[in-house]
Coordinates of C-alpha atoms in Angstrom, one line a residue:
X1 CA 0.0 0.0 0.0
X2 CA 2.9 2.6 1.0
X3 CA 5.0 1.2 -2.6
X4 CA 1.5 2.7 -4.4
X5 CA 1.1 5.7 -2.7
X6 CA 4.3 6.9 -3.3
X7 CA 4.1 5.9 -6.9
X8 CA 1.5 8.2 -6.8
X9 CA 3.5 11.2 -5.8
X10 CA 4.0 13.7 -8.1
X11 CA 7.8 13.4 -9.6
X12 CA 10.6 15.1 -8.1
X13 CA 12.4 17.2 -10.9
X14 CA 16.3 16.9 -10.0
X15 CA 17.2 19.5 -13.2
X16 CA 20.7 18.6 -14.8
X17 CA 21.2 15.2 -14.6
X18 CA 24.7 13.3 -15.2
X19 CA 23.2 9.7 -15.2
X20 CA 23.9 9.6 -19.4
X21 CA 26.1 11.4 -21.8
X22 CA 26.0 14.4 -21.8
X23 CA 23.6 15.5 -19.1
X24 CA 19.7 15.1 -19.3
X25 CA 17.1 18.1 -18.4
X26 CA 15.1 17.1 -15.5
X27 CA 13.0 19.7 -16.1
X28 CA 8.7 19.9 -16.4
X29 CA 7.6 18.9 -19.3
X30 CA 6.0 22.2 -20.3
X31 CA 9.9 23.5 -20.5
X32 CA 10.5 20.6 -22.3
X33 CA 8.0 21.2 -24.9
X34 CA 9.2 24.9 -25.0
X35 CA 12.7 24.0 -25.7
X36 CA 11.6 22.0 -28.5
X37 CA 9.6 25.2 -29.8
X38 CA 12.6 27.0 -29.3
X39 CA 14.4 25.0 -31.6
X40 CA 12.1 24.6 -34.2
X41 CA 12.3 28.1 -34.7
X42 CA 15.9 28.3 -34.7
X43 CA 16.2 25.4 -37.2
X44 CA 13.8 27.0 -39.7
X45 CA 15.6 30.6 -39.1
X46 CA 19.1 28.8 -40.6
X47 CA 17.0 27.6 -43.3
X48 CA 16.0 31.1 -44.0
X49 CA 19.4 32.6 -43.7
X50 CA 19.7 33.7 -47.4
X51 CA 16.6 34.8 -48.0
X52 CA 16.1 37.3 -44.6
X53 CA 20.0 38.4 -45.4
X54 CA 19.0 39.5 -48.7
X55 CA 16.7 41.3 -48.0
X56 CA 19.0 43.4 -45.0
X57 CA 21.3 46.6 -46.4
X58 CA 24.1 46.7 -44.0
X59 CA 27.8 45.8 -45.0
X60 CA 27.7 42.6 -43.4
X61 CA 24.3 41.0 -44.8
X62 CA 25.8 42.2 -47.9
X63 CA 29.2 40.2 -47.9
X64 CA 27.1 37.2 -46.0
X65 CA 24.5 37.3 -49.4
X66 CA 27.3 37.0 -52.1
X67 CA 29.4 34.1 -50.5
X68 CA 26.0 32.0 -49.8
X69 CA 24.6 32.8 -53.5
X70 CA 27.4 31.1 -55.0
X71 CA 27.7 28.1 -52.5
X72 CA 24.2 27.4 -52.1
X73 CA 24.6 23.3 -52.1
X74 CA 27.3 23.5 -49.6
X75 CA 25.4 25.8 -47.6
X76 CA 22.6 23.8 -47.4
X77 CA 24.1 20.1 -47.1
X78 CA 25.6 22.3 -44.0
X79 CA 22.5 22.9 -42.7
X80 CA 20.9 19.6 -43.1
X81 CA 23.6 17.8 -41.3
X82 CA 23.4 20.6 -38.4
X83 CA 19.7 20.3 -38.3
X84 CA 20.1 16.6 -37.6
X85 CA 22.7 17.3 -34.7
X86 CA 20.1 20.0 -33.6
X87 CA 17.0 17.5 -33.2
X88 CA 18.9 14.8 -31.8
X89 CA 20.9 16.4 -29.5
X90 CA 17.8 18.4 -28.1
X91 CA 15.6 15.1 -28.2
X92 CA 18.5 13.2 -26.2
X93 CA 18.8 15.4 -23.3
X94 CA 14.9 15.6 -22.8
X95 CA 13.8 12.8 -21.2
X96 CA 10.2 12.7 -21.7
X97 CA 10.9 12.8 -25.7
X98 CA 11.2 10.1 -28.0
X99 CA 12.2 11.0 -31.8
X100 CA 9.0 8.9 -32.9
X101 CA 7.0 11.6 -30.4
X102 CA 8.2 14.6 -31.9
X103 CA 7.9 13.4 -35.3
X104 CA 4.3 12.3 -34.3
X105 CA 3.7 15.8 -32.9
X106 CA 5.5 17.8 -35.9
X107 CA 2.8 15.5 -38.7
X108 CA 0.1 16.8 -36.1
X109 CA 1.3 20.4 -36.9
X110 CA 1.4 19.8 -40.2
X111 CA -1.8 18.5 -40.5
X112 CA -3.4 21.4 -39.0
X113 CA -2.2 23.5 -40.6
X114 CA -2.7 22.0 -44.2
X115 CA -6.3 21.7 -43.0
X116 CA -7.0 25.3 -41.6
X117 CA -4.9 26.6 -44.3
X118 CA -8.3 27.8 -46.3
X119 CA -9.2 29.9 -43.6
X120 CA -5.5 31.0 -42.8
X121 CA -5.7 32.5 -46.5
X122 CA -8.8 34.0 -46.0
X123 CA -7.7 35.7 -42.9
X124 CA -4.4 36.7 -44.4
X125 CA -6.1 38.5 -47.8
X126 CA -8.2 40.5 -45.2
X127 CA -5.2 41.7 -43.4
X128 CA -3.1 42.6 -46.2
X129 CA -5.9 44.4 -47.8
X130 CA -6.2 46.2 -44.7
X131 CA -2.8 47.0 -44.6
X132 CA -3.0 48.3 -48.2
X133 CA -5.9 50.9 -47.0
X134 CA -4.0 52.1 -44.3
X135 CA -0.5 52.4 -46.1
X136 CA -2.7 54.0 -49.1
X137 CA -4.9 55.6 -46.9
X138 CA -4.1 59.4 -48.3
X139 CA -4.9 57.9 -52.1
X140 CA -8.1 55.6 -51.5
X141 CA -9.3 59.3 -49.4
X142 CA -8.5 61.1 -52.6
X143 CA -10.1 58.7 -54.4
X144 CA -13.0 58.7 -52.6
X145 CA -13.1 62.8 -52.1
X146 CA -13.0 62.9 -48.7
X147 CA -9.2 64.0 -48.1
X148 CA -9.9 67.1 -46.4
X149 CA -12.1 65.2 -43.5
X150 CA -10.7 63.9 -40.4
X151 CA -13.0 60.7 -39.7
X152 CA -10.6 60.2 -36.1
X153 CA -10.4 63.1 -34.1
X154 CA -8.1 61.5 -32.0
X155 CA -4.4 62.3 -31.7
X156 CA -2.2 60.9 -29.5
X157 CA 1.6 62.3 -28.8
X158 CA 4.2 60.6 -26.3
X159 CA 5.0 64.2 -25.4
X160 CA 1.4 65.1 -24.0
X161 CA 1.7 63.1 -20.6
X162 CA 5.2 64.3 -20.3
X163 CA 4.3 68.0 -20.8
X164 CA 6.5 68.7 -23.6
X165 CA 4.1 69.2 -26.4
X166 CA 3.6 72.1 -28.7
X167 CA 0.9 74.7 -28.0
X168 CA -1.6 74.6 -29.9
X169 CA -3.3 78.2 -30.3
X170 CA -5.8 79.6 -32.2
X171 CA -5.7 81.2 -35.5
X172 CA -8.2 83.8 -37.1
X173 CA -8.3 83.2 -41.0
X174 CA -9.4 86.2 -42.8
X175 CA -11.4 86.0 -46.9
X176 CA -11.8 89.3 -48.6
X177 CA -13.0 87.8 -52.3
X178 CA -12.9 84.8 -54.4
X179 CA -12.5 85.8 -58.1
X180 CA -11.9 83.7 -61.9
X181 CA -14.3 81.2 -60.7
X182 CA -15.7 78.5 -63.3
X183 CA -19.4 77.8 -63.4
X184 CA -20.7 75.2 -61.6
X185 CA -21.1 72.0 -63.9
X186 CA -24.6 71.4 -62.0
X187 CA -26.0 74.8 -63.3
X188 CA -26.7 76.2 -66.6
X189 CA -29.3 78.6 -66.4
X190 CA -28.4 80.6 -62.9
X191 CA -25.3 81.9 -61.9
X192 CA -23.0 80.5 -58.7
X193 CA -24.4 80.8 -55.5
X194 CA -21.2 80.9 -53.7
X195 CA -19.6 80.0 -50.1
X196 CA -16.9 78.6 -48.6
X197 CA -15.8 75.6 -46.3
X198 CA -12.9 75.2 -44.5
X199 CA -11.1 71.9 -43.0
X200 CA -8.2 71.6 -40.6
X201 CA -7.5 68.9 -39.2
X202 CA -9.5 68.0 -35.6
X203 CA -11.2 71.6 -36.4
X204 CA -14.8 71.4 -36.6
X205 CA -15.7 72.7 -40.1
X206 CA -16.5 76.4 -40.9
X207 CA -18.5 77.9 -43.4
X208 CA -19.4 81.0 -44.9
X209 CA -22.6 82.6 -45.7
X210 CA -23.9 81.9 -49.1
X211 CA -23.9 84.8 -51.9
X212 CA -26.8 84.2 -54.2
X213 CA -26.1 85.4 -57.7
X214 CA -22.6 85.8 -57.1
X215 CA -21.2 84.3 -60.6
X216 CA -17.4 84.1 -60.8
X217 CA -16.8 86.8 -58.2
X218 CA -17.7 87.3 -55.3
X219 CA -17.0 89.4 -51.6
X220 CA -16.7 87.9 -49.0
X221 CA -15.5 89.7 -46.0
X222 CA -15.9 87.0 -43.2
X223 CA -13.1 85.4 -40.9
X224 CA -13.7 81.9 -38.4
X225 CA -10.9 81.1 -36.2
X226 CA -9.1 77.6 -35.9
X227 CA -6.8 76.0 -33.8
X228 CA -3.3 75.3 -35.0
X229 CA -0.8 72.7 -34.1
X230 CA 2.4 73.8 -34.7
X231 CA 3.7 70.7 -34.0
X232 CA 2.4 69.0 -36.9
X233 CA 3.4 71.1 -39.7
X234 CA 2.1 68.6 -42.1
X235 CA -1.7 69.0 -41.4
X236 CA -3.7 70.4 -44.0
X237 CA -5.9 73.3 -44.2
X238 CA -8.6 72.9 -47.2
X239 CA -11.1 75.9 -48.4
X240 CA -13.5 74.5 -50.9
X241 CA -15.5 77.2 -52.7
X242 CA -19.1 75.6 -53.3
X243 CA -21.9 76.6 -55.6
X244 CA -25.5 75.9 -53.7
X245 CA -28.1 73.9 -55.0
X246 CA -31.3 72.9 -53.9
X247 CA -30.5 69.0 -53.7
X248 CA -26.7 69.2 -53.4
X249 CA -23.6 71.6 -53.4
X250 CA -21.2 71.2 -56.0
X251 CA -17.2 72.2 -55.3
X252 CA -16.1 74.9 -57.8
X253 CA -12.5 75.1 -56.8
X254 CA -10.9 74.1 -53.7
X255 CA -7.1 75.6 -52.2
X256 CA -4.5 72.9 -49.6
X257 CA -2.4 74.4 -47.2
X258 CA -0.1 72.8 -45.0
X259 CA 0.3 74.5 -41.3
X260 CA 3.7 75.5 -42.0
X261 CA 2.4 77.5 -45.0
X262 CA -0.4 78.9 -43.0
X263 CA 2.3 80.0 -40.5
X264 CA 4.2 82.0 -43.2
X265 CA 0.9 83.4 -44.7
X266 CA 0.2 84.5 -40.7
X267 CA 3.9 86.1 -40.9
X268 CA 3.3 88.2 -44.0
X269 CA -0.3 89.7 -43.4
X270 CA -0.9 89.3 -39.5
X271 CA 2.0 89.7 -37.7
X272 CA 4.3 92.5 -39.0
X273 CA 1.5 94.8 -39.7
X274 CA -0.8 97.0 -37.3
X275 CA -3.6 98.2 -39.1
X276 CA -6.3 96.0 -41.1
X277 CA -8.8 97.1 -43.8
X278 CA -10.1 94.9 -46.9
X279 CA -7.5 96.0 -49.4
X280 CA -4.8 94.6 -51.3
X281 CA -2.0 95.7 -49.1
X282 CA -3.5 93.7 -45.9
X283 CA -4.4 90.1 -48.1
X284 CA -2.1 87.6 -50.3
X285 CA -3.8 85.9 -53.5
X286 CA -3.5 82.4 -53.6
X287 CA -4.3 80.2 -56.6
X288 CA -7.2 78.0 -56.3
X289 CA -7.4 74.4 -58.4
X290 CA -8.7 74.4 -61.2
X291 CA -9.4 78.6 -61.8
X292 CA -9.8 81.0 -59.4
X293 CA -7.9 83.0 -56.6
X294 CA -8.9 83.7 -53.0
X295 CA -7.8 86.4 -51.3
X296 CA -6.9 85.8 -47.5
X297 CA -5.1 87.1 -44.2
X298 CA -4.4 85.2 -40.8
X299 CA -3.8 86.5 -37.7
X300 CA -3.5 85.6 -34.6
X301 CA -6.1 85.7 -32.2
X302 CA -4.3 86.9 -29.0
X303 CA -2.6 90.5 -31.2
X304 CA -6.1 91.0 -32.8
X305 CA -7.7 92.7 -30.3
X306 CA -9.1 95.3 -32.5
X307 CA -13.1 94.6 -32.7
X308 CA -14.5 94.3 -36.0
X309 CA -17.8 95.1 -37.2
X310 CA -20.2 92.8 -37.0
X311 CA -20.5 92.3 -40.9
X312 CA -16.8 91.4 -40.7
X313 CA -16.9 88.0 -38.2
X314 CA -18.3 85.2 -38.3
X315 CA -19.7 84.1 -35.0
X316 CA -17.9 80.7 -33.9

C-alpha cells in the first residue's frame, strides 16, 4: 500500500542530470516542450538565412549574401547535417521525448495547418488588404473625395503626458473675395451661388454665408478662427468654394495648405503689420485648383484685439 502511494507522488524534478552522456534536463515537461519550440524556430531561421539576409542593407548581410549565393549546395548540405545534430541532441537530453514523439507531434502540426490553411488564407487577404488601406490611406481618401475630413479626431503624442508638447493656439483666418471662378457643372441657367468651407485637421468645419447670384466673383469679408498645431506642420488646411443647389452643393475650386504655410501666410499679413482694412496691401492671393484666386489674411487671435464690425466676423 505505502509502494503505491508513493508511486503516486507527483515526480521530483532533480534538473541537470549526469546519469547519461551528456547531461539530461530534469526539467517539467511544459519547459521541455518549450525548448523544442525554441528550436524549431531556430532550425527553420538557418534555413532562412539567405533569403532574410537579402533582404537586410548593411555591410555585413551584404558580404554574407554574395558568398551564400554562390555556395548554395554547400550551404545547405551544412544545414541539413546541423539540423540533424540539432533534433537529436535536443531530443536526447529531454527525457520525456522520444524521436518517434516529436515526429508524431510535428505530422500533427502539419496536419493542421494543411487543413485550416483555407481559412489562414482568407484571414491573411483580409489583413493585407487592410494594410494596403492604411499604407494608401491618403490615395483611396482622394479617391474617394474625402481627403480634407478627419474621420478620427483623435491624436495621441508621447509628449502630451510628459508636458512637452507644442501649444496649440488659435488662429483667425481672414477671406476678402474669391474671383476667376468656373461655373458650376450642375448649373446652366443661374449663376453661382457661392460659399466657402474650410477643413483643418481636428477643427470642426467652418463655413461661410452663401452669396446668391454671385457668378465668378464674389465678396466675402468674413473670418472663423481655428486652432493650430504647430507641431504638426504637415496638417492640412482645405477651403473648398461651393456653388449651392437645392438637392446638393457642388465644389467649384478648392485651395491645400499645410500648417507651416499657414504659419508663413500669418507672418506676412498678421504679424508684422498694425492696421487691417479689406485692401490689397492687408491680403495675399492664392491660386485656387482648377481657376480661381482667394484672397486671404491670418492673424492671430491673441494681437487682434481690435473689434470688428459685426458684418466682418463670423460668429464661432
Amino acid at each position: 500500500m505505502g509502494e503505491a502511494i508513493k508511486d503516486l507522488r507527483p515526480k521530483v524534478r532533480q534538473g541537470i542530470v549526469y546519469d547519461r552522456w551528456p547531461f539530461r534536463l530534469d526539467i517539467n515537461v511544459e519547459y521541455q516542450d518549450w525548448i523544442l519550440v525554441v528550436m524549431c524556430f531556430v532550425v527553420l531561421a538557418m534555413w532562412t538565412l539567405p533569403c532574410v539576409f537579402g533582404r537586410i542593407k548593411n555591410k555585413c548581410a551584404r558580404r554574407f549574401t554574395d558568398w551564400v549565393y554562390t555556395r548554395l549546395h554547400v550551404f545547405y548540405w551544412t544545414v541539413a547535417y546541423l539540423t540533424l545534430f540539432i533534433v537529436m541532441f535536443t531530443i536526447g537530453v529531454l527525457p520525456d521525448w522520444t524521436v518517434n514523439e516529436f515526429l508524431h507531434q510535428l505530422s500533427m502540426f502539419l496536419y493542421w495547418v494543411l487543413t485550416n490553411l483555407v481559412s489562414m488564407i482568407y484571414s491573411a487577404s483580409i489583413l493585407f488588404a487592410l494594410f494596403l488601406v492604411y499604407k494608401f490611406r491618403e490615395r483611396v481618401a482622394v479617391a474617394a473625395g474625402i481627403e480634407h475630413l478627419s474621420l478620427f479626431r483623435f491624436r495621441w503624442n508621447w509628449k502630451d503626458p510628459l508636458g512637452f508638447s507644442e501649444k496649440v493656439r488659435p488662429l483667425e483666418i481672414f477671406v476678402w473675395k474669391v474671383d476667376g471662378l468656373s461655373s458650376s457643372s450642375s448649373k446652366v441657367m443661374k449663376a453661382n451661388d457661392v460659399y466657402l468651407e474650410c477643413y483643418l485637421g481636428n477643427n470642426e468645419p467652418m463655413r461661410t454665408r452663401v452669396h446668391n447670384n454671385a457668378g465668378t466673383a464674389c465678396t466675402i469679408k468674413e473670418s472663423f478662427q481655428l486652432n493650430i498645431d504647430e507641431g504638426n506642420p504637415s496638417d492640412l488646411m482645405t477651403i473648398l468654394v461651393k456653388d449651392q443647389s437645392l438637392v446638393a452643393s457642388t465644389v467649384i475650386a478648392k485651395l491645400v495648405l499645410s500648417t507651416a504655410e499657414l504659419c508663413g501666410i500669418e507672418d506676412q499679413t498678421g504679424k508684422r503689420r498694425s492696421g487691417f482694412t479689406y485692401s490689397h496691401e492687408y491680403f495675399i492671393p492664392l491660386g485656387l485648383s482648377p481657376t480661381g484666386n482667394v484672397w486671404i489674411a491670418a492673424a492671430p487671435v491673441d494681437d487682434f484685439d481690435r473689434a470688428l464690425d459685426d458684418d466682418d466676423r463670423l460668429p464661432c
